PDB file of C-alpha atoms in Angstrom:
ATOM      1  CA  MET A   1     -76.340  94.011  65.711  1.00 66.00           C
ATOM      2  CA  VAL A   2     -72.863  94.681  66.815  1.00 80.00           C
ATOM      3  CA  SER A   3     -70.949  97.758  65.069  1.00 84.00           C
ATOM      4  CA  CYS A   4     -68.120  96.867  62.911  1.00 83.00           C
ATOM      5  CA  SER A   5     -64.309  96.778  64.983  1.00 78.00           C
ATOM      6  CA  LEU A   6     -62.842  98.669  61.773  1.00 80.00           C
ATOM      7  CA  CYS A   7     -65.050 101.247  61.067  1.00 85.00           C
ATOM      8  CA  GLY A   8     -67.654 101.838  63.888  1.00 87.00           C
ATOM      9  CA  LYS A   9     -71.017 101.357  61.402  1.00 90.00           C
ATOM     10  CA  ASP A  10     -73.704  99.046  62.668  1.00 89.00           C
ATOM     11  CA  ASP A  11     -74.719  98.450  58.898  1.00 92.00           C
ATOM     12  CA  ALA A  12     -73.586  94.601  57.968  1.00 92.00           C
ATOM     13  CA  GLN A  13     -75.025  91.788  55.731  1.00 91.00           C
ATOM     14  CA  PHE A  14     -75.819  88.388  56.873  1.00 90.00           C
ATOM     15  CA  LEU A  15     -73.060  86.119  55.146  1.00 87.00           C
ATOM     16  CA  TYR A  16     -73.492  82.378  56.651  1.00 81.00           C
ATOM     17  CA  ARG A  17     -73.681  80.756  60.224  1.00 78.00           C
ATOM     18  CA  PRO A  18     -70.868  78.210  61.169  1.00 72.00           C
ATOM     19  CA  ARG A  19     -72.219  75.475  63.004  1.00 65.00           C
ATOM     20  CA  LEU A  20     -69.665  75.835  66.140  1.00 62.00           C
ATOM     21  CA  SER A  21     -70.133  79.795  66.118  1.00 67.00           C
ATOM     22  CA  ALA A  22     -71.290  82.328  68.952  1.00 70.00           C
ATOM     23  CA  GLY A  23     -73.151  83.970  65.798  1.00 78.00           C
ATOM     24  CA  PRO A  24     -73.314  84.517  62.068  1.00 85.00           C
ATOM     25  CA  VAL A  25     -70.688  85.891  60.032  1.00 84.00           C
ATOM     26  CA  VAL A  26     -71.721  89.258  58.418  1.00 87.00           C
ATOM     27  CA  ARG A  27     -69.661  91.672  56.087  1.00 89.00           C
ATOM     28  CA  CYS A  28     -69.852  95.563  56.903  1.00 90.00           C
ATOM     29  CA  CYS A  29     -71.682  97.035  54.314  1.00 94.00           C
ATOM     30  CA  ASN A  30     -69.296 100.511  54.670  1.00 93.00           C
ATOM     31  CA  CYS A  31     -65.805  98.632  54.761  1.00 86.00           C
ATOM     32  CA  GLY A  32     -66.194  95.705  54.114  1.00 86.00           C
ATOM     33  CA  LEU A  33     -64.781  93.969  57.132  1.00 84.00           C
ATOM     34  CA  VAL A  34     -66.131  90.193  57.830  1.00 83.00           C
ATOM     35  CA  TYR A  35     -66.647  89.558  61.736  1.00 82.00           C
ATOM     36  CA  VAL A  36     -68.969  87.398  63.347  1.00 82.00           C
ATOM     37  CA  ILE A  37     -71.584  88.849  65.808  1.00 84.00           C
ATOM     38  CA  PRO A  38     -71.261  86.623  68.866  1.00 77.00           C
ATOM     39  CA  ASP A  39     -74.342  87.799  70.659  1.00 58.00           C
ATOM     40  CA  GLU A  40     -77.229  87.122  68.272  1.00 44.00           C
ATOM     41  CA  HIS A  41     -79.977  84.717  68.983  1.00 46.00           C
ATOM     42  CA  PRO A  42     -80.922  82.308  66.886  1.00 45.00           C
ATOM     43  CA  LYS A  43     -84.525  83.092  66.871  1.00 44.00           C
ATOM     44  CA  GLU A  44     -83.097  86.389  64.487  1.00 41.00           C
ATOM     45  CA  LEU A  45     -81.505  84.019  61.878  1.00 37.00           C
ATOM     46  CA  PRO A  46     -82.790  83.735  58.630  1.00 40.00           C
ATOM     47  CA  ALA A  47     -84.672  80.354  58.341  1.00 40.00           C
ATOM     48  CA  ASN A  48     -82.325  79.099  55.653  1.00 38.00           C
ATOM     49  CA  SER A  49     -79.057  79.488  57.269  1.00 41.00           C
ATOM     50  CA  ASN A  50     -78.113  76.364  57.008  1.00 51.00           C
ATOM     51  CA  THR A  51     -78.329  76.269  53.349  1.00 54.00           C
ATOM     52  CA  VAL A  52     -76.606  79.688  53.046  1.00 55.00           C
ATOM     53  CA  GLU A  53     -73.583  78.284  55.326  1.00 59.00           C
ATOM     54  CA  SER A  54     -73.329  75.470  53.126  1.00 68.00           C
ATOM     55  CA  GLN A  55     -73.312  77.149  50.008  1.00 75.00           C
ATOM     56  CA  VAL A  56     -71.421  80.095  50.842  1.00 79.00           C
ATOM     57  CA  TYR A  57     -68.974  78.364  53.578  1.00 77.00           C
ATOM     58  CA  ARG A  58     -68.103  75.644  50.876  1.00 82.00           C
ATOM     59  CA  GLN A  59     -67.321  78.312  48.178  1.00 84.00           C
ATOM     60  CA  LEU A  60     -65.033  79.915  50.334  1.00 83.00           C
ATOM     61  CA  TYR A  61     -63.319  76.734  51.972  1.00 83.00           C
ATOM     62  CA  LEU A  62     -62.483  75.548  48.484  1.00 88.00           C
ATOM     63  CA  ALA A  63     -61.195  78.921  47.430  1.00 88.00           C
ATOM     64  CA  GLU A  64     -58.661  78.208  49.592  1.00 89.00           C
ATOM     65  CA  ALA A  65     -57.951  74.438  48.961  1.00 90.00           C
ATOM     66  CA  ASP A  66     -54.502  75.195  47.863  1.00 91.00           C
ATOM     67  CA  ALA A  67     -53.378  77.200  50.828  1.00 91.00           C
ATOM     68  CA  LYS A  68     -55.315  74.440  52.858  1.00 92.00           C
ATOM     69  CA  ARG A  69     -53.307  71.582  50.917  1.00 94.00           C
ATOM     70  CA  LYS A  70     -50.051  72.926  51.895  1.00 95.00           C
ATOM     71  CA  LEU A  71     -50.968  73.560  55.470  1.00 94.00           C
ATOM     72  CA  TYR A  72     -52.156  69.751  55.592  1.00 96.00           C
ATOM     73  CA  THR A  73     -48.834  68.329  54.272  1.00 97.00           C
ATOM     74  CA  GLY A  74     -47.178  70.322  57.240  1.00 95.00           C
ATOM     75  CA  ILE A  75     -49.342  68.583  59.290  1.00 96.00           C
ATOM     76  CA  LEU A  76     -49.190  65.209  57.842  1.00 97.00           C
ATOM     77  CA  GLU A  77     -45.269  65.546  57.785  1.00 96.00           C
ATOM     78  CA  GLN A  78     -45.102  66.163  61.533  1.00 95.00           C
ATOM     79  CA  ILE A  79     -47.519  63.168  61.948  1.00 96.00           C
ATOM     80  CA  GLU A  80     -45.186  61.332  60.205  1.00 96.00           C
ATOM     81  CA  CYS A  81     -42.528  62.099  62.218  1.00 93.00           C
ATOM     82  CA  VAL A  82     -44.430  60.160  65.339  1.00 91.00           C
ATOM     83  CA  THR A  83     -45.310  57.417  63.250  1.00 92.00           C
ATOM     84  CA  ASP A  84     -41.982  56.978  61.178  1.00 92.00           C
ATOM     85  CA  ARG A  85     -44.390  55.986  58.399  1.00 93.00           C
ATOM     86  CA  VAL A  86     -47.692  56.203  56.727  1.00 95.00           C
ATOM     87  CA  GLY A  87     -50.753  54.151  57.732  1.00 96.00           C
ATOM     88  CA  THR A  88     -54.217  54.255  58.679  1.00 97.00           C
ATOM     89  CA  LEU A  89     -55.861  57.594  59.537  1.00 97.00           C
ATOM     90  CA  VAL A  90     -59.055  58.789  60.760  1.00 97.00           C
ATOM     91  CA  ASP A  91     -60.194  62.275  60.598  1.00 97.00           C
ATOM     92  CA  VAL A  92     -62.684  63.618  62.783  1.00 95.00           C
ATOM     93  CA  GLY A  93     -64.711  66.429  61.432  1.00 94.00           C
ATOM     94  CA  CYS A  94     -63.366  65.861  58.070  1.00 95.00           C
ATOM     95  CA  PHE A  95     -66.147  68.507  56.416  1.00 93.00           C
ATOM     96  CA  LEU A  96     -65.269  68.293  52.578  1.00 94.00           C
ATOM     97  CA  GLY A  97     -62.516  65.988  53.087  1.00 96.00           C
ATOM     98  CA  LEU A  98     -59.376  67.772  51.897  1.00 96.00           C
ATOM     99  CA  PHE A  99     -57.293  66.873  54.629  1.00 97.00           C
ATOM    100  CA  MET A 100     -58.098  63.268  53.871  1.00 98.00           C
ATOM    101  CA  GLN A 101     -57.679  63.416  49.836  1.00 97.00           C
ATOM    102  CA  THR A 102     -53.993  65.613  51.060  1.00 97.00           C
ATOM    103  CA  ALA A 103     -53.450  62.275  53.400  1.00 98.00           C
ATOM    104  CA  ILE A 104     -54.083  59.889  50.727  1.00 98.00           C
ATOM    105  CA  ALA A 105     -52.147  61.003  48.127  1.00 97.00           C
ATOM    106  CA  ARG A 106     -49.161  60.838  50.763  1.00 97.00           C
ATOM    107  CA  GLY A 107     -50.018  56.948  50.872  1.00 98.00           C
ATOM    108  CA  TRP A 108     -52.324  56.954  54.136  1.00 98.00           C
ATOM    109  CA  GLU A 109     -55.219  54.823  54.439  1.00 98.00           C
ATOM    110  CA  CYS A 110     -58.070  57.090  55.484  1.00 97.00           C
ATOM    111  CA  LYS A 111     -61.852  57.068  56.609  1.00 98.00           C
ATOM    112  CA  GLY A 112     -63.233  60.229  57.817  1.00 97.00           C
ATOM    113  CA  VAL A 113     -65.916  61.058  60.120  1.00 96.00           C
ATOM    114  CA  GLU A 114     -68.551  64.097  59.361  1.00 94.00           C
ATOM    115  CA  PRO A 115     -71.651  64.848  61.391  1.00 91.00           C
ATOM    116  CA  GLU A 116     -73.033  67.542  58.702  1.00 88.00           C
ATOM    117  CA  TRP A 117     -74.981  65.992  55.890  1.00 89.00           C
ATOM    118  CA  ASP A 118     -73.820  68.426  53.114  1.00 88.00           C
ATOM    119  CA  ALA A 119     -70.240  68.073  54.017  1.00 91.00           C
ATOM    120  CA  TRP A 120     -70.340  64.023  54.348  1.00 94.00           C
ATOM    121  CA  GLN A 121     -72.121  64.074  50.969  1.00 94.00           C
ATOM    122  CA  TYR A 122     -69.557  66.435  49.441  1.00 93.00           C
ATOM    123  CA  ALA A 123     -66.993  64.044  50.701  1.00 96.00           C
ATOM    124  CA  VAL A 124     -68.628  61.245  49.489  1.00 97.00           C
ATOM    125  CA  GLN A 125     -69.765  61.607  46.138  1.00 96.00           C
ATOM    126  CA  GLU A 126     -67.385  64.510  44.947  1.00 95.00           C
ATOM    127  CA  LEU A 127     -64.337  63.080  46.061  1.00 95.00           C
ATOM    128  CA  GLY A 128     -65.335  59.168  46.791  1.00 97.00           C
ATOM    129  CA  LEU A 129     -63.890  59.405  50.011  1.00 98.00           C
ATOM    130  CA  HIS A 130     -64.915  56.814  52.710  1.00 98.00           C
ATOM    131  CA  VAL A 131     -66.721  59.028  55.548  1.00 98.00           C
ATOM    132  CA  CYS A 132     -69.022  58.286  57.889  1.00 97.00           C
ATOM    133  CA  LEU A 133     -72.244  60.561  58.244  1.00 95.00           C
ATOM    134  CA  GLY A 134     -72.529  61.118  62.562  1.00 92.00           C
ATOM    135  CA  THR A 135     -69.974  61.249  65.218  1.00 90.00           C
ATOM    136  CA  LEU A 136     -66.829  59.129  66.503  1.00 87.00           C
ATOM    137  CA  SER A 137     -69.097  56.961  68.653  1.00 86.00           C
ATOM    138  CA  THR A 138     -71.922  56.446  66.091  1.00 92.00           C
ATOM    139  CA  CYS A 139     -69.646  55.065  63.485  1.00 93.00           C
ATOM    140  CA  ASN A 140     -68.534  52.276  65.258  1.00 91.00           C
ATOM    141  CA  PHE A 141     -64.857  51.712  64.247  1.00 93.00           C
ATOM    142  CA  VAL A 142     -63.247  48.856  65.962  1.00 91.00           C
ATOM    143  CA  PRO A 143     -60.885  50.575  68.513  1.00 88.00           C
ATOM    144  CA  GLN A 144     -57.468  51.147  68.188  1.00 90.00           C
ATOM    145  CA  SER A 145     -57.695  50.455  64.715  1.00 93.00           C
ATOM    146  CA  PHE A 146     -56.016  53.776  63.279  1.00 95.00           C
ATOM    147  CA  ASP A 147     -52.436  54.657  63.524  1.00 95.00           C
ATOM    148  CA  ALA A 148     -53.249  58.226  63.595  1.00 95.00           C
ATOM    149  CA  VAL A 149     -56.191  60.388  64.489  1.00 94.00           C
ATOM    150  CA  THR A 150     -56.764  63.961  63.511  1.00 96.00           C
ATOM    151  CA  LEU A 151     -59.508  66.626  64.995  1.00 93.00           C
ATOM    152  CA  LEU A 152     -58.425  69.535  62.553  1.00 90.00           C
ATOM    153  CA  GLN A 153     -60.618  73.055  62.964  1.00 77.00           C
TER     154      GLN A 153
END
């Protein structure tokens, strides 16, 4: 266990495991700091970490939806300065689809790519977005068919 950087205690509660993280996200039971334990080995993770991640991370992500949409609007404004118009856009790793939603509201025609099944399901079923489950190489888009390609983290 890695000690908390804020209070030094080594008593933390597992929250979720991000898919591309160096380790699980935990909350210090003493001071409440949320941090990543970078050196934990996969065998030490709970068996249901993907389910926990999907539920908890989705809640955290969606709780910040308004702030994310403002950020995404700024990103789209920068893209539009380069393209000089709205057009077709593919969002690679679109997760729940909030960026795509923001782009569509601005007039973009969007498609997404998402490798994680739970996130793909939410984007398609809850938001009604056109998202391919897989990777950019497995989704078989026509080459050079987009005016903009985004890969946001």
